[in-house]
Amino acid sequence: MKYQQRQVVAVVLLVTAALAYLAASGPADSRAGGAPLAPNSGEPVPVVAQQNEMHRVVHQLQQRLHTLPQDKDSWAKLGASYVELARVTADPTYYAKAEGALKNAGDTGLAAIGMGTLANARHDFHTARDWAGKAIAALPSNAEAYGVLADALTQLGDDTGAQDAVQKMLDLKPNTASFARASFHFELHGDVDGARDAMKRALTAAATPEEIAFCQYRLGELAFDHNRLDEAAQHYEQGLAARGDDMALTQGKAKVAAARGEAPVAIDIYRKLVARAPLPQYLQEYAELLEANGKTEEAQRQYDVLSEQQRLMESQGASDDLAAALVAADRGDGMQALRRAEAEWSRRQSVFVADAMAWALHMNGRDAEALSYSDRAVALGWQNATFSYHRGMILAALGRVAEAQEALVQALRLNANFSPLQALKAGRKLAELRGGR
């Protein structure tokens, strides 16, 4: 599959970390079979099964290394496994263990791939780019090395470089990981059909329950993000049939329930999910859902956990000023939002950070400046409901009513459920603008 003059975007980095882990572990470590659904319930087994499974993989590698301490490939696999364990447990203290294992792997191409994956997980994208370069120099025909490079360059805003890296990955190994990155590229540039087709090719190439679950999740997200709830639900359920304990698919199921007005069901799913995997994304969505349903005290507790989780990540070298900026802005803390967004912008100028800058500046009443950043955020053509919502609110503040209405309509047309809270605000603002005609 060739593509020209386009660029890939890494979805949530926890997802690309999972892909990197699957690529690094290889067929011998793919753990075929997956976790089953609970008998007759249709409900996924607890997320803890996925965590226990990763602990088992780590234990096996540790036993091997106790016998063969000079096995550099096993050290590299152990490092990759620790990165994945950090993802499935939401415990960033595993990053230090990953780094130690990867250093023991020595100056090898596989170790460099692992270090690049770790740096991407920590959101240290410049370092990830450098490690990817070292990996490519050592293993010029290794597709995974180009995947690490593509993820880093995407987040750094280097469109051309990321495009070239993904093309090289496709040329070397047209598998699930490379087709998935091509799919993200099409999505970022507004080609939803192209993104869906590439993701279906990724699914066709999938060889393990983990890969099947990942592909079904991404197909579900593409559907959910474009107001196709039934299609999204079908993909999430098909993914759970392959791997019943998958966190991302469980989150997708919760989002669909919330979008269908089944708030108690959605809240219950989120409650169980964050108890096992307090990832910032899940905590924020859960808190917003609680707040949107009038459960303000419970929502505040989740926001408190989210703040603590962000501090824990930062203590382990995994800063995420981008996510922190957006959370602060959504909660009305303009000063904190702008401080965080500016810190991230000083490191990288991607469309994701441009949107965060726009939203933070808007929250500080600096809407003329905000619009210039919003222009940069939408320049590639990504059909993103949140971006359109932010742009609509900025235009409304500038008194450009017709353009504001157009942007808000676009946000809700793309995905009327892009956020439990912000979608409500978008609808209210749109009604207000129309009422002022």
CSV table of C-alpha atoms in Angstrom, one decimal, residues 3-397:
chain,number,residue,atom,x,y,z
A,3,TYR,CA,0.5,6.7,-0.2
A,4,GLN,CA,2.0,10.0,-1.3
A,5,GLN,CA,2.1,13.6,0.2
A,6,ARG,CA,0.4,12.5,3.4
A,7,GLN,CA,1.3,11.9,7.0
A,8,VAL,CA,0.5,9.5,9.8
A,9,VAL,CA,-0.6,10.5,13.3
A,10,ALA,CA,-0.1,8.4,16.4
A,11,VAL,CA,-3.3,7.9,18.2
A,12,VAL,CA,-3.2,7.9,22.0
A,13,LEU,CA,0.3,6.9,22.8
A,14,LEU,CA,-0.8,4.1,25.0
A,15,VAL,CA,-2.1,2.5,21.8
A,16,THR,CA,1.1,2.9,19.8
A,17,ALA,CA,3.0,1.6,22.8
A,18,ALA,CA,0.9,-1.5,22.6
A,19,LEU,CA,1.7,-1.9,18.9
A,20,ALA,CA,5.4,-1.4,19.6
A,21,TYR,CA,5.3,-4.1,22.3
A,22,LEU,CA,3.5,-6.5,20.0
A,23,ALA,CA,6.1,-5.9,17.3
A,24,ALA,CA,9.0,-6.3,19.8
A,25,SER,CA,7.7,-9.5,21.4
A,26,GLY,CA,7.2,-11.4,18.2
A,27,PRO,CA,5.2,-14.6,17.5
A,28,ALA,CA,6.7,-16.5,20.4
A,29,ASP,CA,5.5,-14.0,22.9
A,30,SER,CA,2.1,-13.2,21.4
A,31,ARG,CA,0.2,-15.3,23.9
A,32,ALA,CA,-2.5,-16.6,21.5
A,33,GLY,CA,-5.9,-17.4,22.8
A,34,GLY,CA,-6.6,-14.2,24.7
A,35,ALA,CA,-8.8,-14.0,27.8
A,36,PRO,CA,-12.3,-15.3,27.4
A,37,LEU,CA,-15.6,-13.7,28.0
A,38,ALA,CA,-17.3,-14.5,31.3
A,39,PRO,CA,-19.7,-17.4,30.8
A,40,ASN,CA,-23.1,-16.4,29.5
A,41,SER,CA,-22.6,-12.8,30.6
A,42,GLY,CA,-21.3,-11.0,27.5
A,43,GLU,CA,-19.2,-8.9,29.9
A,44,PRO,CA,-15.4,-8.7,29.7
A,45,VAL,CA,-13.4,-10.4,32.4
A,46,PRO,CA,-11.6,-8.0,34.7
A,47,VAL,CA,-8.8,-5.9,33.3
A,48,VAL,CA,-6.6,-7.4,36.0
A,49,ALA,CA,-6.3,-10.5,33.8
A,50,GLN,CA,-4.3,-8.5,31.2
A,51,GLN,CA,-2.1,-7.2,33.9
A,52,ASN,CA,-1.5,-10.7,35.3
A,53,GLU,CA,-0.6,-11.9,31.9
A,54,MET,CA,2.0,-9.2,31.5
A,55,HIS,CA,3.5,-10.0,34.9
A,56,ARG,CA,3.8,-13.6,33.7
A,57,VAL,CA,5.6,-12.6,30.6
A,58,VAL,CA,8.0,-10.5,32.6
A,59,HIS,CA,8.6,-13.3,35.1
A,60,GLN,CA,9.4,-15.7,32.3
A,61,LEU,CA,12.0,-13.3,30.8
A,62,GLN,CA,13.5,-12.7,34.2
A,63,GLN,CA,13.9,-16.4,34.7
A,64,ARG,CA,15.6,-16.8,31.4
A,65,LEU,CA,18.0,-13.9,32.1
A,66,HIS,CA,18.8,-15.4,35.5
A,67,THR,CA,20.1,-18.4,33.5
A,68,LEU,CA,21.5,-16.5,30.5
A,69,PRO,CA,22.4,-13.0,31.8
A,70,GLN,CA,24.2,-12.2,28.6
A,71,ASP,CA,21.1,-12.7,26.4
A,72,LYS,CA,20.8,-9.1,25.0
A,73,ASP,CA,17.7,-9.8,23.0
A,74,SER,CA,15.9,-11.0,26.2
A,75,TRP,CA,17.0,-7.9,28.0
A,76,ALA,CA,15.5,-5.8,25.1
A,77,LYS,CA,12.3,-7.8,25.3
A,78,LEU,CA,12.1,-7.4,29.0
A,79,GLY,CA,12.5,-3.6,28.6
A,80,ALA,CA,9.7,-3.6,26.0
A,81,SER,CA,7.5,-5.7,28.4
A,82,TYR,CA,8.0,-3.2,31.2
A,83,VAL,CA,6.9,-0.4,28.9
A,84,GLU,CA,3.7,-2.4,28.2
A,85,LEU,CA,3.3,-3.2,31.8
A,86,ALA,CA,3.4,0.5,32.6
A,87,ARG,CA,0.6,1.0,30.1
A,88,VAL,CA,-1.7,-1.8,31.3
A,89,THR,CA,-1.3,-0.9,35.0
A,90,ALA,CA,-1.1,2.9,34.6
A,91,ASP,CA,2.0,2.6,36.8
A,92,PRO,CA,4.8,4.7,35.4
A,93,THR,CA,7.3,3.4,37.9
A,94,TYR,CA,7.9,0.6,35.4
A,95,TYR,CA,9.6,3.1,33.1
A,96,ALA,CA,12.7,3.1,35.3
A,97,LYS,CA,12.8,-0.7,35.2
A,98,ALA,CA,12.4,-0.6,31.4
A,99,GLU,CA,15.3,1.7,31.1
A,100,GLY,CA,17.5,-0.5,33.3
A,101,ALA,CA,16.6,-3.6,31.3
A,102,LEU,CA,17.3,-1.8,28.0
A,103,LYS,CA,20.6,-0.5,29.2
A,104,ASN,CA,21.6,-4.1,30.0
A,105,ALA,CA,20.7,-5.0,26.4
A,106,GLY,CA,23.7,-3.1,25.3
A,107,ASP,CA,24.4,-1.1,22.2
A,108,THR,CA,22.1,-3.1,19.9
A,109,GLY,CA,19.4,-2.2,17.4
A,110,LEU,CA,16.7,-3.9,19.4
A,111,ALA,CA,17.8,-2.0,22.5
A,112,ALA,CA,17.6,1.3,20.6
A,113,ILE,CA,14.1,0.4,19.4
A,114,GLY,CA,13.1,-0.2,23.0
A,115,MET,CA,14.6,3.0,24.2
A,116,GLY,CA,12.8,4.9,21.5
A,117,THR,CA,9.5,3.3,22.5
A,118,LEU,CA,10.2,4.2,26.1
A,119,ALA,CA,10.9,7.8,25.2
A,120,ASN,CA,7.7,8.0,23.2
A,121,ALA,CA,5.8,6.6,26.1
A,122,ARG,CA,7.4,9.3,28.3
A,123,HIS,CA,6.5,11.9,25.7
A,124,ASP,CA,10.1,12.7,25.2
A,125,PHE,CA,9.8,12.8,21.4
A,126,HIS,CA,13.1,14.4,20.6
A,127,THR,CA,14.9,11.6,22.4
A,128,ALA,CA,12.6,9.0,20.8
A,129,ARG,CA,13.6,10.4,17.4
A,130,ASP,CA,17.3,10.2,18.2
A,131,TRP,CA,16.9,6.6,19.4
A,132,ALA,CA,15.0,5.7,16.3
A,133,GLY,CA,17.8,7.1,14.2
A,134,LYS,CA,20.3,4.8,16.1
A,135,ALA,CA,18.0,1.8,15.6
A,136,ILE,CA,17.7,2.5,11.9
A,137,ALA,CA,21.5,2.8,11.6
A,138,ALA,CA,21.9,-0.6,13.3
A,139,LEU,CA,18.9,-2.3,11.7
A,140,PRO,CA,18.2,-0.5,8.4
A,141,SER,CA,15.7,-3.1,7.3
A,142,ASN,CA,13.7,-3.2,10.6
A,143,ALA,CA,10.2,-1.9,10.2
A,144,GLU,CA,9.6,-1.4,13.9
A,145,ALA,CA,12.5,1.2,14.0
A,146,TYR,CA,10.7,3.2,11.4
A,147,GLY,CA,7.5,2.9,13.5
A,148,VAL,CA,9.2,4.5,16.5
A,149,LEU,CA,10.5,7.2,14.2
A,150,ALA,CA,7.1,7.9,12.7
A,151,ASP,CA,5.4,8.2,16.1
A,152,ALA,CA,8.1,10.6,17.3
A,153,LEU,CA,8.0,12.8,14.2
A,154,THR,CA,4.3,12.9,14.1
A,155,GLN,CA,4.2,14.3,17.7
A,156,LEU,CA,7.0,16.7,16.8
A,157,GLY,CA,5.0,18.1,13.9
A,158,ASP,CA,7.4,16.9,11.2
A,159,ASP,CA,4.9,15.9,8.6
A,160,THR,CA,7.3,15.1,5.8
A,161,GLY,CA,9.6,13.1,7.9
A,162,ALA,CA,6.8,11.1,9.5
A,163,GLN,CA,5.3,10.4,6.0
A,164,ASP,CA,8.6,9.1,4.8
A,165,ALA,CA,9.0,6.9,7.9
A,166,VAL,CA,5.6,5.3,7.5
A,167,GLN,CA,6.1,4.7,3.8
A,168,LYS,CA,9.4,3.0,4.6
A,169,MET,CA,7.6,0.9,7.2
A,170,LEU,CA,5.0,-0.2,4.7
A,171,ASP,CA,7.7,-1.0,2.1
A,172,LEU,CA,9.6,-3.2,4.6
A,173,LYS,CA,6.7,-4.9,6.4
A,174,PRO,CA,3.1,-4.3,5.4
A,175,ASN,CA,1.7,-5.7,8.6
A,176,THR,CA,-0.8,-4.5,11.3
A,177,ALA,CA,1.5,-1.9,12.8
A,178,SER,CA,2.4,-0.3,9.5
A,179,PHE,CA,-1.2,-0.3,8.1
A,180,ALA,CA,-2.4,1.1,11.4
A,181,ARG,CA,0.0,4.1,11.1
A,182,ALA,CA,-1.0,4.6,7.5
A,183,SER,CA,-4.6,4.7,8.7
A,184,PHE,CA,-3.8,7.4,11.3
A,185,HIS,CA,-2.2,9.4,8.5
A,186,PHE,CA,-5.3,9.3,6.4
A,187,GLU,CA,-7.4,10.3,9.4
A,188,LEU,CA,-5.2,13.2,10.2
A,189,HIS,CA,-5.6,14.6,6.7
A,190,GLY,CA,-9.4,14.2,6.7
A,191,ASP,CA,-9.6,11.1,4.6
A,192,VAL,CA,-11.9,9.0,6.7
A,193,ASP,CA,-12.6,6.4,4.0
A,194,GLY,CA,-8.9,6.0,3.5
A,195,ALA,CA,-8.3,5.6,7.2
A,196,ARG,CA,-11.0,2.9,7.4
A,197,ASP,CA,-9.7,1.0,4.4
A,198,ALA,CA,-6.1,1.0,5.8
A,199,MET,CA,-7.4,-0.2,9.2
A,200,LYS,CA,-9.3,-3.0,7.5
A,201,ARG,CA,-6.1,-4.0,5.9
A,202,ALA,CA,-4.4,-3.9,9.3
A,203,LEU,CA,-7.2,-6.2,10.6
A,204,THR,CA,-6.7,-8.6,7.7
A,205,ALA,CA,-3.0,-8.8,8.5
A,206,ALA,CA,-3.6,-9.3,12.3
A,207,ALA,CA,-2.2,-12.5,13.5
A,208,THR,CA,-2.9,-12.5,17.3
A,209,PRO,CA,-5.8,-11.7,19.6
A,210,GLU,CA,-4.0,-8.5,20.7
A,211,GLU,CA,-3.7,-7.3,17.1
A,212,ILE,CA,-7.3,-8.1,16.3
A,213,ALA,CA,-8.5,-6.3,19.4
A,214,PHE,CA,-6.4,-3.3,18.5
A,215,CYS,CA,-7.7,-3.1,14.9
A,216,GLN,CA,-11.3,-3.5,16.1
A,217,TYR,CA,-10.8,-0.7,18.6
A,218,ARG,CA,-9.4,1.6,16.0
A,219,LEU,CA,-12.3,0.8,13.6
A,220,GLY,CA,-14.7,1.4,16.4
A,221,GLU,CA,-13.0,4.8,17.2
A,222,LEU,CA,-13.3,5.9,13.5
A,223,ALA,CA,-17.0,5.0,13.6
A,224,PHE,CA,-17.6,6.6,17.0
A,225,ASP,CA,-15.8,9.8,16.0
A,226,HIS,CA,-18.1,10.2,13.1
A,227,ASN,CA,-21.5,9.6,14.7
A,228,ARG,CA,-21.9,5.9,13.8
A,229,LEU,CA,-22.7,4.5,17.2
A,230,ASP,CA,-24.1,1.1,16.1
A,231,GLU,CA,-21.1,0.5,13.9
A,232,ALA,CA,-18.7,1.5,16.7
A,233,ALA,CA,-20.5,-0.8,19.2
A,234,GLN,CA,-20.2,-3.7,16.7
A,235,HIS,CA,-16.4,-3.2,16.4
A,236,TYR,CA,-15.9,-2.9,20.1
A,237,GLU,CA,-17.9,-6.1,20.7
A,238,GLN,CA,-16.0,-8.0,18.0
A,239,GLY,CA,-12.7,-6.9,19.6
A,240,LEU,CA,-13.9,-8.0,23.0
A,241,ALA,CA,-14.7,-11.4,21.4
A,242,ALA,CA,-11.1,-11.7,20.5
A,243,ARG,CA,-9.7,-10.3,23.8
A,244,GLY,CA,-12.3,-9.9,26.5
A,245,ASP,CA,-10.0,-8.0,29.0
A,246,ASP,CA,-8.9,-5.3,26.6
A,247,MET,CA,-9.0,-1.9,28.3
A,248,ALA,CA,-9.4,0.3,25.3
A,249,LEU,CA,-12.3,-1.8,24.0
A,250,THR,CA,-13.9,-1.7,27.4
A,251,GLN,CA,-13.6,2.1,27.4
A,252,GLY,CA,-15.2,2.1,23.9
A,253,LYS,CA,-18.1,0.1,25.3
A,254,ALA,CA,-18.5,2.7,28.1
A,255,LYS,CA,-18.5,5.6,25.6
A,256,VAL,CA,-21.2,4.0,23.5
A,257,ALA,CA,-23.4,3.4,26.6
A,258,ALA,CA,-23.0,7.0,27.6
A,259,ALA,CA,-23.8,8.2,24.0
A,260,ARG,CA,-27.0,6.1,24.0
A,261,GLY,CA,-28.1,7.7,27.2
A,262,GLU,CA,-27.3,4.7,29.4
A,263,ALA,CA,-25.5,6.7,32.0
A,264,PRO,CA,-25.7,4.2,34.9
A,265,VAL,CA,-24.3,1.5,32.6
A,266,ALA,CA,-21.5,3.7,31.4
A,267,ILE,CA,-20.6,4.9,34.9
A,268,ASP,CA,-20.4,1.4,36.2
A,269,ILE,CA,-18.1,0.3,33.4
A,270,TYR,CA,-15.8,3.3,33.9
A,271,ARG,CA,-15.8,2.8,37.6
A,272,LYS,CA,-14.5,-0.8,37.2
A,273,LEU,CA,-12.1,0.3,34.5
A,274,VAL,CA,-10.3,3.1,36.4
A,275,ALA,CA,-10.2,0.9,39.5
A,276,ARG,CA,-7.9,-1.5,37.6
A,277,ALA,CA,-6.3,1.0,35.1
A,278,PRO,CA,-6.3,4.6,36.3
A,279,LEU,CA,-5.0,6.0,33.0
A,280,PRO,CA,-5.4,9.8,32.6
A,281,GLN,CA,-7.6,9.4,29.6
A,282,TYR,CA,-10.1,7.1,31.3
A,283,LEU,CA,-10.1,9.2,34.5
A,284,GLN,CA,-10.9,12.4,32.6
A,285,GLU,CA,-13.7,10.7,30.6
A,286,TYR,CA,-15.1,9.2,33.8
A,287,ALA,CA,-15.0,12.5,35.7
A,288,GLU,CA,-16.7,14.4,32.8
A,289,LEU,CA,-19.4,11.7,32.6
A,290,LEU,CA,-20.0,12.0,36.3
A,291,GLU,CA,-20.1,15.8,36.2
A,292,ALA,CA,-22.4,15.8,33.2
A,293,ASN,CA,-24.8,13.6,35.2
A,294,GLY,CA,-24.8,15.9,38.2
A,295,LYS,CA,-22.5,13.8,40.3
A,296,THR,CA,-20.1,16.7,41.1
A,297,GLU,CA,-18.5,15.3,44.3
A,298,GLU,CA,-17.7,12.0,42.7
A,299,ALA,CA,-16.4,13.8,39.6
A,300,GLN,CA,-14.1,15.9,41.8
A,301,ARG,CA,-12.7,12.7,43.4
A,302,GLN,CA,-11.8,11.5,39.9
A,303,TYR,CA,-10.2,14.8,39.0
A,304,ASP,CA,-8.2,14.6,42.2
A,305,VAL,CA,-7.0,11.1,41.2
A,306,LEU,CA,-6.2,12.4,37.7
A,307,SER,CA,-4.0,15.2,39.2
A,308,GLU,CA,-2.2,12.7,41.4
A,309,GLN,CA,-1.7,10.3,38.4
A,310,GLN,CA,-0.2,13.2,36.4
A,311,ARG,CA,2.2,14.0,39.2
A,312,LEU,CA,3.2,10.4,39.5
A,313,MET,CA,3.9,10.3,35.7
A,314,GLU,CA,6.0,13.4,35.9
A,315,SER,CA,8.0,12.0,38.8
A,316,GLN,CA,8.9,9.1,36.5
A,317,GLY,CA,10.0,11.4,33.6
A,318,ALA,CA,6.7,11.1,31.7
A,319,SER,CA,5.6,14.7,31.4
A,320,ASP,CA,2.3,15.3,29.6
A,321,ASP,CA,1.8,19.1,29.5
A,322,LEU,CA,-0.5,18.7,26.5
A,323,ALA,CA,-3.1,16.6,28.4
A,324,ALA,CA,-2.7,18.7,31.5
A,325,ALA,CA,-3.3,21.9,29.6
A,326,LEU,CA,-6.5,20.6,28.1
A,327,VAL,CA,-7.8,19.4,31.4
A,328,ALA,CA,-7.0,22.7,33.1
A,329,ALA,CA,-8.7,24.7,30.3
A,330,ASP,CA,-11.8,22.5,30.3
A,331,ARG,CA,-12.0,23.1,34.1
A,332,GLY,CA,-11.7,26.9,33.8
A,333,ASP,CA,-8.1,27.2,35.1
A,334,GLY,CA,-6.8,29.5,32.3
A,335,MET,CA,-3.5,30.3,33.8
A,336,GLN,CA,-2.5,26.7,34.4
A,337,ALA,CA,-3.7,25.8,31.0
A,338,LEU,CA,-1.6,28.4,29.3
A,339,ARG,CA,1.5,27.6,31.3
A,340,ARG,CA,1.2,24.0,30.4
A,341,ALA,CA,0.4,24.6,26.8
A,342,GLU,CA,3.3,27.0,26.3
A,343,ALA,CA,5.7,24.6,27.9
A,344,GLU,CA,4.6,21.9,25.4
A,345,TRP,CA,4.7,24.3,22.5
A,346,SER,CA,8.3,25.2,23.3
A,347,ARG,CA,9.1,21.5,22.7
A,348,ARG,CA,7.0,20.7,19.7
A,349,GLN,CA,4.6,22.4,17.3
A,350,SER,CA,2.2,19.7,16.2
A,351,VAL,CA,-1.5,20.2,15.4
A,352,PHE,CA,-2.3,18.7,18.7
A,353,VAL,CA,-0.4,21.3,20.7
A,354,ALA,CA,-1.6,24.1,18.4
A,355,ASP,CA,-5.2,23.2,19.4
A,356,ALA,CA,-4.2,23.2,23.1
A,357,MET,CA,-2.6,26.6,22.7
A,358,ALA,CA,-5.7,27.9,21.0
A,359,TRP,CA,-7.9,26.6,23.8
A,360,ALA,CA,-5.7,27.9,26.6
A,361,LEU,CA,-5.4,31.4,25.0
A,362,HIS,CA,-9.2,31.5,24.6
A,363,MET,CA,-9.6,30.7,28.3
A,364,ASN,CA,-7.4,33.7,29.0
A,365,GLY,CA,-9.5,36.0,26.8
A,366,ARG,CA,-6.8,36.2,24.1
A,367,ASP,CA,-9.0,35.1,21.3
A,368,ALA,CA,-7.2,36.9,18.4
A,369,GLU,CA,-4.1,35.0,19.2
A,370,ALA,CA,-6.1,31.8,19.9
A,371,LEU,CA,-7.5,31.9,16.3
A,372,SER,CA,-4.1,31.9,14.8
A,373,TYR,CA,-3.2,28.7,16.7
A,374,SER,CA,-6.6,27.2,15.7
A,375,ASP,CA,-5.8,27.9,12.1
A,376,ARG,CA,-2.6,25.8,12.5
A,377,ALA,CA,-4.5,23.1,14.3
A,378,VAL,CA,-7.0,22.5,11.4
A,379,ALA,CA,-4.5,23.1,8.6
A,380,LEU,CA,-4.0,19.5,7.8
A,381,GLY,CA,-7.7,18.8,7.4
A,382,TRP,CA,-8.3,16.5,10.4
A,383,GLN,CA,-12.1,16.1,11.0
A,384,ASN,CA,-11.9,16.4,14.7
A,385,ALA,CA,-15.0,17.4,16.7
A,386,THR,CA,-13.0,18.8,19.6
A,387,PHE,CA,-10.9,21.0,17.4
A,388,SER,CA,-14.1,22.3,15.7
A,389,TYR,CA,-15.7,22.9,19.1
A,390,HIS,CA,-12.7,24.9,20.3
A,391,ARG,CA,-12.6,26.9,17.0
A,392,GLY,CA,-16.3,27.6,17.3
A,393,MET,CA,-16.0,29.0,20.8
A,394,ILE,CA,-13.1,31.2,19.8
A,395,LEU,CA,-14.9,32.6,16.8
A,396,ALA,CA,-18.0,33.2,18.9
A,397,ALA,CA,-15.8,35.2,21.4
